[in-house]
Amino acid sequence: VQLQACGGGLVQPGGSLRLSCAASGSIFSINAMGWYRQAPGKQRELVAAITSGGSTNYADSVKGRFTISRNNAKNTVYLQMNSLKPEDTAVYYCNGLIATMTLIEYDYWGRGTQVTVSS
């Protein structure tokens, strides 16, 4: 199983970016998927998560600005980021709780994509 994230880049404050992350491989089912981020010198933190049923959870710092969604048919999770701030600058990682064909769930991580918010 692999998670491939894309969509990062450089954006000015107040701008928008959309991240996507596709899971591929021997997947039986995907439970929760989410996005984490890690800024230089800081610990990795949860940004947003979404269950297979569509329930969402957001960090307080991004509520009202970021929206997480998923396409279960495509095994893909998205993060729409609006009103970006310099403090959103970080490497963003995709995460998925995925059951393989052995029916055992594992925690998978993507490689990360850099988001830089700067004028």
Short mmCIF file of C-alpha atoms in Angstrom, two decimals:
data_model
loop_
_atom_site.label_atom_id
_atom_site.label_comp_id
_atom_site.label_asym_id
_atom_site.label_seq_id
_atom_site.Cartn_x
_atom_site.Cartn_y
_atom_site.Cartn_z
CA VAL A 1 0.00 0.00 0.00
CA GLN A 2 1.27 3.45 -0.91
CA LEU A 3 -0.02 6.94 -0.26
CA GLN A 4 0.93 9.51 -2.89
CA ALA A 5 0.36 13.13 -1.96
CA CYS A 6 0.56 16.11 -4.26
CA GLY A 7 -0.54 19.72 -4.53
CA GLY A 8 1.89 21.58 -2.31
CA GLY A 9 3.74 24.67 -3.35
CA LEU A 10 4.42 28.34 -2.70
CA VAL A 11 1.46 30.65 -2.16
CA GLN A 12 1.00 34.18 -0.89
CA PRO A 13 -0.79 34.88 2.38
CA GLY A 14 -4.53 34.75 1.84
CA GLY A 15 -4.17 32.35 -1.05
CA SER A 16 -5.43 28.80 -1.52
CA LEU A 17 -4.03 25.38 -2.23
CA ARG A 18 -5.60 21.98 -2.64
CA LEU A 19 -3.75 18.87 -1.54
CA SER A 20 -4.71 15.41 -2.68
CA CYS A 21 -3.55 11.99 -1.57
CA ALA A 22 -4.32 8.74 -3.34
CA ALA A 23 -3.95 5.32 -1.76
CA SER A 24 -3.00 2.40 -3.97
CA GLY A 25 -2.07 -1.24 -3.61
CA SER A 26 -3.72 -4.26 -2.03
CA ILE A 27 -6.44 -2.38 -0.20
CA PHE A 28 -9.43 -4.06 1.34
CA SER A 29 -10.86 -1.02 3.06
CA ILE A 30 -9.85 2.42 4.25
CA ASN A 31 -11.02 3.64 7.64
CA ALA A 32 -9.91 7.11 8.63
CA MET A 33 -7.74 9.31 6.46
CA GLY A 34 -6.12 12.53 7.47
CA TRP A 35 -3.56 15.22 7.03
CA TYR A 36 -0.79 16.09 9.44
CA ARG A 37 1.85 18.77 9.20
CA GLN A 38 5.26 19.42 10.63
CA ALA A 39 6.92 22.81 10.68
CA PRO A 40 10.66 23.20 11.26
CA GLY A 41 11.51 22.67 14.90
CA LYS A 42 8.00 21.58 15.79
CA GLN A 43 6.26 18.28 16.35
CA ARG A 44 3.99 16.74 13.77
CA GLU A 45 0.40 17.76 14.41
CA LEU A 46 -3.00 16.69 13.16
CA VAL A 47 -4.53 19.15 10.72
CA ALA A 48 -7.72 17.35 9.73
CA ALA A 49 -9.15 13.85 9.61
CA ILE A 50 -12.16 12.18 8.02
CA THR A 51 -13.73 8.80 8.67
CA SER A 52 -15.09 6.44 6.04
CA GLY A 53 -18.54 7.73 6.93
CA GLY A 54 -17.56 11.33 6.36
CA SER A 55 -17.21 12.58 9.93
CA THR A 56 -14.51 15.22 10.15
CA ASN A 57 -12.19 16.63 12.78
CA TYR A 58 -10.03 19.76 12.50
CA ALA A 59 -7.28 21.42 14.44
CA ASP A 60 -8.54 24.64 16.01
CA SER A 61 -5.97 26.63 14.04
CA VAL A 62 -7.48 25.64 10.68
CA LYS A 63 -11.21 25.52 11.45
CA GLY A 64 -13.17 27.63 9.01
CA ARG A 65 -10.25 27.83 6.57
CA PHE A 66 -9.46 24.21 5.65
CA THR A 67 -11.84 21.53 4.41
CA ILE A 68 -11.09 17.83 4.26
CA SER A 69 -13.00 15.52 1.93
CA ARG A 70 -12.61 12.10 0.39
CA ASN A 71 -13.63 10.11 -2.63
CA ASN A 72 -14.02 6.53 -1.43
CA ALA A 73 -14.31 5.17 -4.96
CA LYS A 74 -10.90 6.64 -5.80
CA ASN A 75 -9.30 5.97 -2.37
CA THR A 76 -8.38 9.63 -2.32
CA VAL A 77 -8.47 12.30 0.36
CA TYR A 78 -8.31 16.03 -0.28
CA LEU A 79 -7.45 19.08 1.77
CA GLN A 80 -8.73 22.41 0.51
CA MET A 81 -6.77 25.16 2.20
CA ASN A 82 -8.08 28.72 2.00
CA SER A 83 -6.99 31.98 3.62
CA LEU A 84 -3.53 30.57 4.10
CA LYS A 85 -1.24 32.16 6.67
CA PRO A 86 2.54 32.09 7.02
CA GLU A 87 2.11 29.88 10.09
CA ASP A 88 0.57 27.22 7.85
CA THR A 89 3.99 26.71 6.31
CA ALA A 90 5.01 23.11 6.89
CA VAL A 91 5.47 19.73 5.30
CA TYR A 92 2.03 18.15 5.01
CA TYR A 93 1.71 14.39 5.37
CA CYS A 94 -1.15 12.19 4.31
CA ASN A 95 -2.17 9.40 6.68
CA GLY A 96 -4.52 6.47 6.28
CA LEU A 97 -5.74 3.65 8.50
CA ILE A 98 -5.98 0.94 5.87
CA ALA A 99 -6.91 -2.72 5.95
CA THR A 100 -5.03 -4.80 3.42
CA MET A 101 -6.31 -8.01 1.85
CA THR A 102 -5.19 -9.82 5.01
CA LEU A 103 -7.90 -7.79 6.79
CA ILE A 104 -5.30 -6.38 9.17
CA GLU A 105 -5.31 -2.60 9.60
CA TYR A 106 -2.09 -0.67 9.34
CA ASP A 107 -1.24 2.99 9.72
CA TYR A 108 0.24 4.29 6.46
CA TRP A 109 1.99 7.57 5.74
CA GLY A 110 2.70 9.42 2.54
CA ARG A 111 6.04 11.10 1.86
CA GLY A 112 4.91 14.63 2.53
CA THR A 113 4.45 17.69 0.41
CA GLN A 114 5.85 21.14 1.19
CA VAL A 115 3.46 24.05 1.65
CA THR A 116 5.08 27.47 1.93
CA VAL A 117 3.02 30.59 2.59
CA SER A 118 5.07 33.69 1.99
CA SER A 119 4.94 37.02 0.22
#
